[in-house]
Amino acid sequence: MAVNVTVQEVLRRLAPFQTLDQAFLDEVSGEMYFKTYAEGEYVFRQGSPSLGVLFIVVEGLAEVSVTNERGAENVVGYRRLNDFFGETVILSGGTYSGSVLAKEPLTCLLIPRSAFEKLIYHDPNAAVYFSRGVIDRMRALYEEIVAEQSYEAYGRSDATLFRRQVGEVMSSPVITCRPSDPVMGVARVMSESNISAIVVIDDIGQPVGLITEKDLVAKAVATCLDVAHSPAGEVMNRNLVTLTPQAFLHQALLAVIKQGVKHLAVVDRGMLVGIVTLVDLVKARSTGTLWVAHRIEAQHSLAGLEETGREVDLLLSALVAEKAPVPALFEIMSELHDRLTRQVIALCEQEMVDEGYGPPPQPYCWLSLGSAGRREQTLRTDQDNAVVYADPPPDQAAAAADYFHRLGEKVVEGLARTGFTKCKGDTTASNPKWCRPLGDWCRVLDDWIRRVDPSGVRMLTIFLDFRHVYGEAALAQALWKQVFRSFQEPTPASHLLTQDEVRYKAPLGLRGSFITEKSGPHRDEINLKSSAAVHIVNCIRIFAIKHGITKTSTLGRLQELVAQDVIDREDAEFIQASYETIMMFRIRENLRKYQQGLEPDDYINPHRLSKREQAALREALSVIGRLQKLTASHFNEFWRDYLTT
């Protein structure tokens, strides 16, 4: 069959390639070629290895079929002019999940993998067009790299938090009681059975509460309760934390840390089937690092918290060695950092009382900013924090400002002692600019948002990840309301935030080459924070603020944007896979440097990575350009509407 079109003409007919510049098209089209298949000839068969090419139909008809377990072949679709096939395995290198037959004489343009990679790295729109194949490839590479990383590189751990399930370590059957049972009888059962807690169940066997030794002491002994006649329901703790038998041990760990409990009830379809204790989790991991969450709150001095802070860092090493996925690392380490921060604040509040300043004169809220605010801080790096306190009466304003400034100084110093280094830019609550009453904060925020000023944009970029950590949460909620009020109408800030972000590109060249620093101490390296991750963080933040989302984590914001139909689900999957991959490299490299006594600096030399690692990083970086275009398009239209009204 004669081919009456050129390679470039075929590409120009397809949506993702219509905007390619001529010079690039001249270069890449030379690697592509046409191939003709006779009627009845198979292009490839189900289960055969990938041919490493993308097929584009130029003439004829291709039939796609799948053979089931019984050997019956079922037609599932057809490919006609300008349709493509083979995209699902071109990058993964796997086997074909179906067969393709030339239903009539068929001519295809074949794009080899090397040329396909150049196309998707050159144009983010092409990557999205073939997004399922790229997502699958990125996920597969990510999982392979995590699976192959050496335990020894991070401190060997025999734990299996991310492979073992709760059902494997739970105790069953569970010793229980009813709410009407006398407290004395419950205490006797606990003593005879040598258990530290008993689950309270209702008449149909569903758990309704828990009684621990601590509950008996605090609610029965200390209050001189008539234990012989008082029912168990009077002393039980109704805040029972439950998991399913299928939950993984890392989920149990997170529940222990978040809820501050030592016992978890295991339920299946509402019925009690087991119990897991903190001791069970410690035994399952063959390590004592799980105790760190409870050790934090047991410390009554900053000196004690210094030592406990080092244990938190050891837990990060263990979690990475256990091949923890990035979202789990974020969740677990953020909970521990929050606990550490809250305990430092509580100790500093007591110091203020001991020094004669008294308790806080107004309700206040401690805010985490930056990566800590986004719940994405793994290693404890620079502090970014602020204080907002309730507006005091005018005659008490100076005294309140003095009090919270002193408290801010104490907390910032205390956090520094426990491993959170001081911010070089002084974005901390010890700086009066970051320690204000609510009314002042509202005015400052409104000024930053409405002022056409790059300095205001920089402040917003720092502040708009703020998250309540300690104190009066309603004050943080009031600040979010102010932010959303100010952003309701198109403002200079929304335009400048977008402009500021899309001005800087991902460190990836036209042909998928890495763009590294050309000189200095980081020559041939890429900063994974400022050159890669920050672009995804910034773009997603801009969308989140525009659409009234108070979640601050990048992945949490992304989920909300999908739920609101702001970002397409497949686009979001693409973005999440990219972000997790970039953050996996960043965490891994920073942790290695930390363990070698070097300063974690977010830099990586991509040329020292394996071929598989380079491919994963390259594909992750290729997503950034598409996200920036999506952001620019969305907000430039928004800004144009503002200018024409």
XYZ file of C-alpha atoms in Angstrom:
645
model
C 0.000 0.000 0.000
C 1.504 3.298 -1.047
C 1.793 5.981 1.610
C 0.602 9.330 0.300
C 1.487 11.457 3.331
C 4.687 12.420 5.114
C 5.528 11.803 8.761
C 5.125 15.497 9.503
C 1.719 15.637 7.851
C 0.516 12.756 10.023
C 1.784 14.449 13.170
C 0.177 17.757 12.206
C -3.208 16.008 12.075
C -2.999 14.904 15.709
C -4.049 17.238 18.544
C -0.999 16.942 20.791
C 1.503 17.591 17.985
C -0.178 20.413 16.063
C 1.718 23.143 17.881
C 5.217 21.645 17.622
C 7.796 24.049 16.214
C 9.186 23.162 12.806
C 12.820 22.772 13.887
C 11.927 20.217 16.512
C 9.558 18.431 14.126
C 12.336 18.176 11.509
C 14.625 16.621 14.092
C 12.282 14.086 15.649
C 10.349 12.964 12.552
C 13.460 11.348 11.104
C 13.265 8.623 13.733
C 9.722 7.587 12.709
C 8.705 5.283 9.877
C 5.693 3.731 8.146
C 4.798 0.039 8.153
C 2.079 -1.804 6.234
C 0.213 -4.925 7.389
C -1.758 -7.240 5.099
C -5.407 -7.982 5.785
C -5.605 -10.712 8.435
C -2.076 -10.046 9.726
C -1.535 -9.449 13.457
C 0.335 -6.284 14.424
C 1.001 -7.923 17.801
C -0.628 -10.584 19.953
C -1.809 -10.542 23.555
C 0.982 -11.456 25.979
C 3.827 -10.687 23.556
C 6.617 -8.319 24.684
C 6.331 -4.633 23.904
C 7.707 -3.603 20.517
C 8.631 -0.244 22.019
C 6.667 1.807 19.510
C 3.465 3.834 19.341
C 1.229 2.982 16.371
C -0.794 5.693 14.580
C -3.288 4.531 11.941
C -2.660 6.236 8.601
C -4.886 4.053 6.379
C -7.082 0.999 6.950
C -8.775 -0.540 9.986
C -7.284 -2.280 13.053
C -9.298 -4.642 15.276
C -8.498 -4.832 19.008
C -9.369 -8.069 20.814
C -8.801 -9.714 24.198
C -8.614 -13.454 24.875
C -10.246 -14.597 28.112
C -9.159 -17.381 30.479
C -11.150 -19.958 28.497
C -9.356 -19.056 25.287
C -12.295 -17.210 23.701
C -11.287 -14.112 21.706
C -13.566 -11.068 22.094
C -13.420 -7.934 19.957
C -13.282 -4.861 22.211
C -12.755 -2.042 19.719
C -11.416 -0.703 16.431
C -8.762 1.844 15.465
C -9.294 4.012 12.391
C -7.596 6.971 10.708
C -5.541 9.050 13.219
C -6.304 6.685 16.107
C -3.348 5.272 18.008
C -2.614 2.071 19.906
C 0.262 0.500 21.848
C 0.529 3.497 24.197
C 0.003 1.471 27.387
C 3.302 -0.415 27.109
C 5.558 1.871 25.081
C 7.054 3.311 28.266
C 6.545 0.448 30.692
C 8.126 -2.168 28.448
C 5.553 -4.714 29.619
C 3.527 -7.197 27.605
C 0.490 -6.392 25.470
C -2.858 -6.833 27.238
C -4.684 -7.473 23.961
C -4.153 -8.306 20.295
C -4.365 -6.002 17.253
C -5.310 -7.438 13.849
C -5.339 -5.724 10.441
C -9.039 -6.049 9.603
C -8.261 -4.635 6.159
C -4.958 -3.525 4.616
C -3.433 -1.339 7.289
C -0.699 1.292 7.274
C 0.623 2.773 10.508
C 3.153 5.419 11.455
C 5.459 3.862 14.042
C 6.970 6.183 16.654
C 9.847 4.477 18.526
C 10.102 4.982 22.261
C 13.115 7.327 21.994
C 11.177 9.674 19.685
C 8.019 9.360 21.806
C 9.951 10.413 24.918
C 11.300 13.467 23.095
C 7.769 14.417 22.070
C 6.255 14.231 25.549
C 9.190 16.005 27.214
C 9.166 18.750 24.586
C 5.430 19.423 24.893
C 3.532 18.855 28.183
C 0.275 18.712 26.193
C 1.536 15.579 24.468
C 2.343 14.011 27.847
C -1.200 14.642 29.028
C -2.653 13.335 25.751
C -0.978 10.010 26.445
C -1.302 10.454 30.201
C -2.434 6.964 31.196
C 0.670 5.387 29.720
C 2.912 8.034 31.276
C 1.207 7.751 34.690
C 1.528 3.968 34.680
C 5.167 4.236 33.683
C 5.906 6.835 36.374
C 4.164 4.778 39.060
C 5.964 1.606 37.996
C 9.365 3.299 38.079
C 8.599 4.880 41.460
C 7.601 1.520 42.946
C 10.641 -0.244 41.484
C 13.024 2.368 42.898
C 11.425 2.268 46.359
C 11.417 -1.542 46.333
C 15.090 -1.698 45.382
C 16.437 0.910 47.804
C 18.830 -0.562 50.310
C 17.825 -0.909 53.949
C 21.422 -0.309 54.965
C 21.427 3.130 53.352
C 19.093 4.430 56.045
C 19.777 2.250 59.060
C 18.521 -1.309 58.783
C 15.049 -2.055 60.073
C 13.329 -5.428 60.137
C 9.945 -3.816 60.605
C 7.143 -4.387 58.142
C 4.795 -1.491 58.820
C 3.881 -1.186 55.160
C 3.455 -4.890 54.415
C 1.861 -6.458 57.488
C -1.783 -6.006 58.422
C -3.391 -5.335 61.791
C -5.109 -8.724 61.713
C -1.692 -10.407 61.959
C -0.765 -8.846 65.312
C -4.113 -8.251 67.046
C -5.130 -10.174 70.156
C -8.301 -12.225 69.781
C -10.741 -13.086 71.248
C -11.068 -9.873 73.212
C -11.986 -9.765 76.896
C -15.006 -7.474 77.172
C -17.616 -6.131 79.574
C -21.018 -4.423 79.346
C -21.776 -0.796 80.288
C -23.992 -2.073 83.131
C -21.318 -4.283 84.725
C -20.088 -2.971 88.118
C -16.726 -1.202 88.046
C -15.351 -3.500 90.780
C -16.083 -6.578 88.674
C -14.400 -4.999 85.636
C -11.284 -4.195 87.682
C -11.191 -7.763 88.997
C -11.383 -9.212 85.457
C -8.562 -6.930 84.280
C -6.387 -7.969 87.226
C -7.053 -11.696 86.832
C -6.513 -11.576 83.068
C -3.386 -9.386 83.410
C -4.625 -6.888 80.821
C -4.274 -3.095 80.789
C -7.628 -2.338 79.181
C -11.036 -3.854 78.567
C -13.392 -3.095 75.669
C -16.992 -2.222 76.527
C -19.567 -3.702 74.110
C -23.312 -3.266 73.715
C -25.970 -5.983 73.593
C -25.187 -6.974 70.003
C -21.430 -7.058 70.448
C -20.476 -3.702 68.967
C -17.748 -1.768 70.836
C -18.945 1.426 72.536
C -16.003 2.351 74.758
C -12.804 1.383 76.520
C -11.725 1.232 80.160
C -8.003 1.431 80.909
C -6.059 1.267 84.160
C -5.696 5.042 83.902
C -9.489 5.433 83.690
C -9.937 3.336 86.848
C -7.452 5.470 88.782
C -8.688 8.861 87.516
C -12.445 8.216 87.438
C -12.944 5.687 90.224
C -10.138 5.702 92.802
C -9.368 9.452 92.710
C -13.072 10.376 92.932
C -13.925 7.766 95.631
C -16.535 6.219 93.333
C -18.700 3.438 94.774
C -17.056 0.776 92.604
C -19.260 -2.012 93.944
C -22.446 -0.458 92.596
C -21.382 2.044 89.895
C -21.657 0.769 86.287
C -18.706 0.535 83.914
C -20.395 3.074 81.648
C -19.556 5.816 84.175
C -15.804 5.360 83.862
C -15.394 4.193 80.265
C -13.772 6.359 77.592
C -16.210 6.723 74.693
C -13.478 7.961 72.327
C -12.677 4.472 71.065
C -10.306 4.381 68.081
C -11.040 1.543 65.656
C -9.370 -0.056 62.629
C -10.232 -2.965 60.356
C -8.185 -6.205 60.295
C -7.062 -5.252 56.762
C -5.479 -1.947 57.858
C -1.686 -1.875 57.640
C 0.512 -1.427 60.679
C 1.581 2.050 59.575
C -2.085 3.083 59.742
C -2.212 1.748 63.300
C 0.943 3.730 64.075
C -0.618 6.900 62.691
C -3.781 6.339 64.759
C -1.687 5.884 67.919
C 0.224 9.102 67.232
C -2.780 11.207 66.176
C -5.190 10.125 68.888
C -2.679 9.745 71.709
C -3.974 6.286 72.636
C -2.333 2.958 73.480
C -5.204 0.643 72.511
C -6.990 0.217 69.179
C -10.160 -1.827 68.729
C -10.255 -3.976 65.595
C -13.712 -4.217 64.039
C -15.107 -6.052 61.039
C -18.489 -4.805 59.753
C -19.089 -3.117 63.077
C -18.362 -6.160 65.241
C -15.374 -6.394 67.609
C -12.854 -8.994 66.415
C -9.617 -8.010 68.153
C -7.516 -5.436 69.974
C -4.075 -4.001 69.213
C -1.926 -2.325 71.846
C 1.077 -0.081 71.576
C 3.147 -2.978 72.923
C 1.913 -5.188 70.062
C 3.088 -2.587 67.545
C 6.476 -2.242 69.234
C 6.954 -6.019 69.176
C 5.883 -6.173 65.537
C 8.565 -3.661 64.624
C 11.337 -5.068 66.857
C 12.207 -1.506 67.820
C 11.336 1.024 70.467
C 10.882 4.014 68.154
C 7.119 3.715 68.339
C 7.321 4.922 71.905
C 8.496 8.310 70.694
C 4.972 9.709 70.301
C 4.190 9.026 73.942
C 7.651 10.025 75.130
C 7.171 13.525 73.698
C 4.247 14.327 75.979
C 5.991 12.683 78.924
C 8.813 15.249 78.785
C 8.610 18.115 81.270
C 11.725 20.000 80.200
C 13.283 21.263 76.993
C 16.348 19.135 77.740
C 14.141 16.031 77.648
C 12.555 17.152 74.394
C 15.993 17.624 72.799
C 16.702 13.913 73.216
C 13.205 12.925 72.097
C 13.589 15.109 69.011
C 16.568 13.016 67.949
C 14.401 9.907 68.276
C 11.915 11.478 65.862
C 14.687 11.748 63.266
C 15.609 8.095 63.838
C 12.001 7.136 63.144
C 12.204 8.878 59.754
C 15.206 6.713 58.870
C 13.275 3.604 59.904
C 10.210 4.583 57.878
C 12.273 5.211 54.736
C 14.030 1.869 55.260
C 10.603 0.267 55.500
C 9.782 1.650 52.036
C 7.088 3.993 53.327
C 5.162 5.786 50.545
C 5.571 9.555 50.471
C 2.028 10.417 51.716
C 2.506 8.120 54.743
C 5.881 9.728 55.506
C 4.260 13.163 55.418
C 1.404 12.125 57.714
C 3.464 10.320 60.339
C 6.315 12.820 60.565
C 3.917 15.800 60.614
C 2.004 14.327 63.535
C 5.236 13.847 65.474
C 6.496 17.343 64.645
C 3.144 18.813 65.717
C 3.291 16.954 69.026
C 6.837 18.146 69.601
C 5.803 21.729 68.804
C 2.764 21.601 71.098
C 4.820 20.277 73.987
C 7.436 23.018 73.531
C 4.663 25.651 73.568
C 3.099 24.163 76.715
C 6.469 24.224 78.506
C 7.073 27.826 77.423
C 3.619 28.878 78.637
C 4.510 27.445 82.042
C 7.820 29.331 81.960
C 5.900 32.562 81.419
C 3.791 31.781 84.491
C 6.864 30.877 86.568
C 8.567 34.149 85.575
C 5.571 36.205 86.715
C 4.022 37.028 83.326
C 1.002 34.836 83.988
C -1.083 32.834 81.510
C -1.881 34.187 78.022
C -3.962 37.370 78.412
C -5.971 36.588 75.263
C -6.901 33.409 73.366
C -4.240 32.794 70.750
C -3.318 30.369 67.973
C 0.117 29.066 66.961
C 0.392 28.696 63.181
C 2.829 26.565 61.211
C 3.767 27.973 57.809
C 5.674 26.657 54.798
C 6.341 22.926 54.506
C 5.290 22.386 58.135
C 2.013 24.160 57.392
C 1.527 21.890 54.372
C 2.302 18.813 56.522
C 5.217 18.058 54.191
C 8.171 18.550 56.509
C 10.079 15.300 57.040
C 13.494 16.336 58.311
C 13.153 19.223 60.762
C 14.422 22.157 58.724
C 14.003 25.929 59.142
C 11.127 27.136 61.282
C 8.308 29.091 59.644
C 5.618 30.044 62.157
C 3.359 32.836 63.356
C 1.002 33.790 66.179
C -2.460 35.295 65.904
C -4.218 36.379 69.097
C -7.669 37.757 69.845
C -7.962 41.551 69.670
C -7.383 42.939 73.174
C -9.103 46.062 74.577
C -7.243 49.198 73.410
C -5.806 49.902 76.847
C -4.330 46.363 77.002
C -2.956 46.195 73.445
C 0.663 47.068 74.361
C 0.755 44.572 77.248
C -0.698 41.788 75.064
C 1.801 42.504 72.289
C 4.657 42.366 74.791
C 3.384 39.091 76.285
C 2.993 37.240 72.979
C 6.284 38.590 71.657
C 8.069 37.186 74.735
C 6.213 33.882 74.399
C 7.072 33.747 70.694
C 10.759 34.267 71.477
C 10.692 31.455 74.046
C 8.945 29.005 71.727
C 11.188 29.756 68.743
C 14.248 29.271 70.952
C 12.769 26.073 72.414
C 12.018 24.667 68.960
C 15.588 25.487 67.916
C 16.889 23.499 70.894
C 14.811 20.495 69.857
C 16.111 20.503 66.287
C 13.966 22.991 64.326
C 16.583 25.478 63.147
C 15.800 29.203 63.184
C 14.525 30.742 59.971
C 17.205 32.740 58.148
C 14.533 35.118 56.900
C 13.133 35.629 60.428
C 9.672 34.328 59.461
C 8.917 33.295 63.015
C 6.630 34.277 65.877
C 9.572 35.937 67.645
C 9.385 38.663 64.987
C 6.601 41.209 65.786
C 5.683 41.213 62.068
C 4.612 37.577 62.444
C 2.993 37.943 65.868
C -0.151 40.091 65.667
C -3.743 40.398 66.911
C -6.455 39.127 64.566
C -7.544 42.591 63.413
C -3.987 43.504 62.427
C -3.540 40.219 60.559
C -6.752 40.795 58.605
C -5.588 44.270 57.562
C -2.115 43.028 56.626
C -3.515 40.137 54.588
C -5.913 42.402 52.755
C -3.044 44.779 51.989
C -0.827 41.973 50.652
C -3.654 40.669 48.479
C -4.772 43.989 47.029
C -1.390 45.678 46.660
C 0.377 45.421 43.266
C 3.706 44.727 44.916
C 6.118 41.767 44.523
C 7.005 41.984 48.229
C 3.352 41.326 49.109
C 3.348 38.332 46.778
C 6.405 36.913 48.560
C 4.709 37.302 51.924
C 1.560 35.596 50.628
C 3.575 32.696 49.257
C 4.983 32.160 52.733
C 1.762 32.736 54.657
C -0.914 31.003 52.582
C 0.037 27.529 53.816
C -0.755 28.478 57.423
C -2.194 25.754 59.663
C -3.439 25.742 63.249
C -1.178 23.651 65.509
C -1.913 24.873 69.047
C -4.420 27.106 70.780
C -7.698 28.575 69.561
C -8.490 27.068 66.132
C -11.282 29.599 65.560
C -8.666 32.338 65.093
C -7.103 30.424 62.193
C -10.569 29.903 60.710
C -11.191 33.645 60.935
C -7.968 34.287 59.014
C -9.038 31.887 56.246
C -12.361 33.712 55.973
C -10.443 36.965 55.511
C -8.230 35.397 52.824
C -11.211 34.108 50.869
C -13.093 37.410 51.234
C -10.135 39.280 49.819
C -9.719 36.824 46.935
C -13.440 36.755 46.051
C -12.927 39.350 43.365
C -10.042 39.309 40.873
C -7.097 40.967 42.568
C -3.584 41.963 41.534
C -2.268 39.289 43.899
C -3.921 36.406 42.045
C -2.377 37.630 38.793
C 1.052 38.265 40.330
C 1.092 34.902 42.132
C 0.486 33.227 38.769
C 3.016 35.361 36.923
C 5.613 34.786 39.622
C 5.171 31.015 39.314
C 5.023 30.467 35.549
C 8.041 32.695 34.947
C 10.384 29.897 36.085
C 10.470 26.607 34.189
C 11.196 23.054 35.253
C 14.846 21.978 34.852
C 14.193 19.882 31.741
C 15.440 20.634 28.241
C 13.608 20.275 24.945
C 14.787 16.701 24.412
C 14.383 15.532 27.970
C 17.876 16.559 29.073
C 18.364 17.770 32.641
C 19.141 21.467 33.093
C 21.625 21.694 35.957
C 23.540 24.529 37.571
C 26.492 25.563 35.425
C 28.911 26.694 38.126
C 29.473 27.051 41.850
C 29.321 24.458 44.629
C 26.258 22.804 43.074
C 27.539 22.533 39.535
C 25.800 19.709 37.585
C 23.088 19.500 40.255
C 19.356 20.309 40.469
C 17.622 21.786 43.503
C 14.596 19.510 43.863
C 12.827 22.029 46.102
C 13.236 25.397 44.390
C 13.503 24.082 40.821
C 10.921 21.289 40.913
C 8.618 20.663 43.901
C 7.894 24.346 44.502
C 6.245 24.688 41.068
C 3.651 22.039 41.913
C 3.139 23.490 45.406
C 2.651 27.021 44.041
C 0.269 26.105 41.238
C -1.942 23.933 43.411
C -1.977 26.627 46.135
C -3.189 29.245 43.637
C -6.087 27.007 42.579
C -6.924 26.133 46.208
C -7.126 29.758 47.358
C -9.263 30.714 44.371
C -11.723 27.887 45.187
C -11.966 28.380 48.951
C -10.033 25.291 50.081
C -8.642 25.449 53.622
C -6.647 22.235 53.406
C -2.975 23.103 53.219
C -1.235 19.916 52.078
C -0.511 19.833 48.354
C -2.047 16.393 47.855
C -5.031 17.267 50.061
C -5.656 20.413 48.033
C -5.372 18.398 44.834
C -8.037 15.932 46.033
C -10.379 18.813 46.884
C -9.840 20.399 43.459
C -10.809 17.103 41.814
C -13.896 16.845 44.061
C -14.935 20.355 42.946
C -14.335 19.466 39.255
C -11.700 22.181 38.989
C -8.956 19.780 37.883
C -9.616 16.659 35.848
C -9.121 13.390 37.764
C -6.570 12.057 35.294
C -4.634 15.326 35.334
C -4.619 15.139 39.130
C -3.311 11.575 39.040
C -0.566 12.780 36.744
C 0.329 15.659 39.105
C 0.270 13.469 42.224
C 2.521 10.828 40.647
C 4.970 13.574 39.672
C 4.958 15.197 43.113
C 5.420 11.935 44.997
C 8.328 10.970 42.733
C 10.094 14.314 43.156
C 9.557 14.243 46.921
C 10.789 10.640 47.147
C 14.100 11.681 45.567
C 14.283 14.784 47.751
C 13.629 12.940 51.036
C 16.020 10.155 50.148
C 18.889 12.440 49.183
C 18.420 14.787 52.162
C 18.315 11.867 54.573
C 21.526 10.432 53.160
C 23.287 13.767 53.584
C 21.912 14.161 57.115
C 23.237 10.744 58.097
C 26.639 11.605 56.634
C 26.831 14.739 58.784
C 26.214 17.037 55.811
C 23.577 19.760 55.582
C 20.445 18.590 53.734
C 20.202 21.080 50.874
C 17.675 19.558 48.422
C 20.297 19.180 45.687
C 20.763 16.062 43.571
C 23.117 15.194 40.714
C 20.811 13.511 38.175
C 23.750 12.111 36.210
C 24.729 9.944 39.190
C 21.329 8.264 39.238
C 20.675 4.919 37.591
C 19.007 4.856 34.161
C 15.729 3.847 35.807
C 15.976 6.681 38.348
C 16.803 9.208 35.643
C 13.749 8.097 33.667
C 11.495 8.451 36.728
C 12.817 11.928 37.560
C 12.621 13.049 33.913
C 8.987 11.980 33.614
C 8.098 13.643 36.923
C 9.659 16.943 35.817
C 7.849 16.818 32.477
C 4.514 17.257 34.295
C 5.441 20.682 35.661
C 5.224 22.496 32.333
C 1.713 21.198 31.713
C 0.567 22.266 35.195
C 2.057 25.734 34.710
C 0.243 26.122 31.388
C -2.994 24.991 32.992
C -2.508 27.522 35.803
C -1.576 30.379 33.490
C -4.519 29.696 31.194
C -7.011 29.540 34.076
C -5.863 32.681 35.859
C -4.994 34.793 32.850
C -8.607 34.418 31.705
C -9.666 35.354 35.220
C -7.485 38.482 35.082
C -8.663 39.477 31.603
C -12.262 39.340 32.811
C -11.275 41.687 35.650
C -9.649 44.220 33.329
C -12.673 44.362 31.013
C -15.277 44.926 33.774
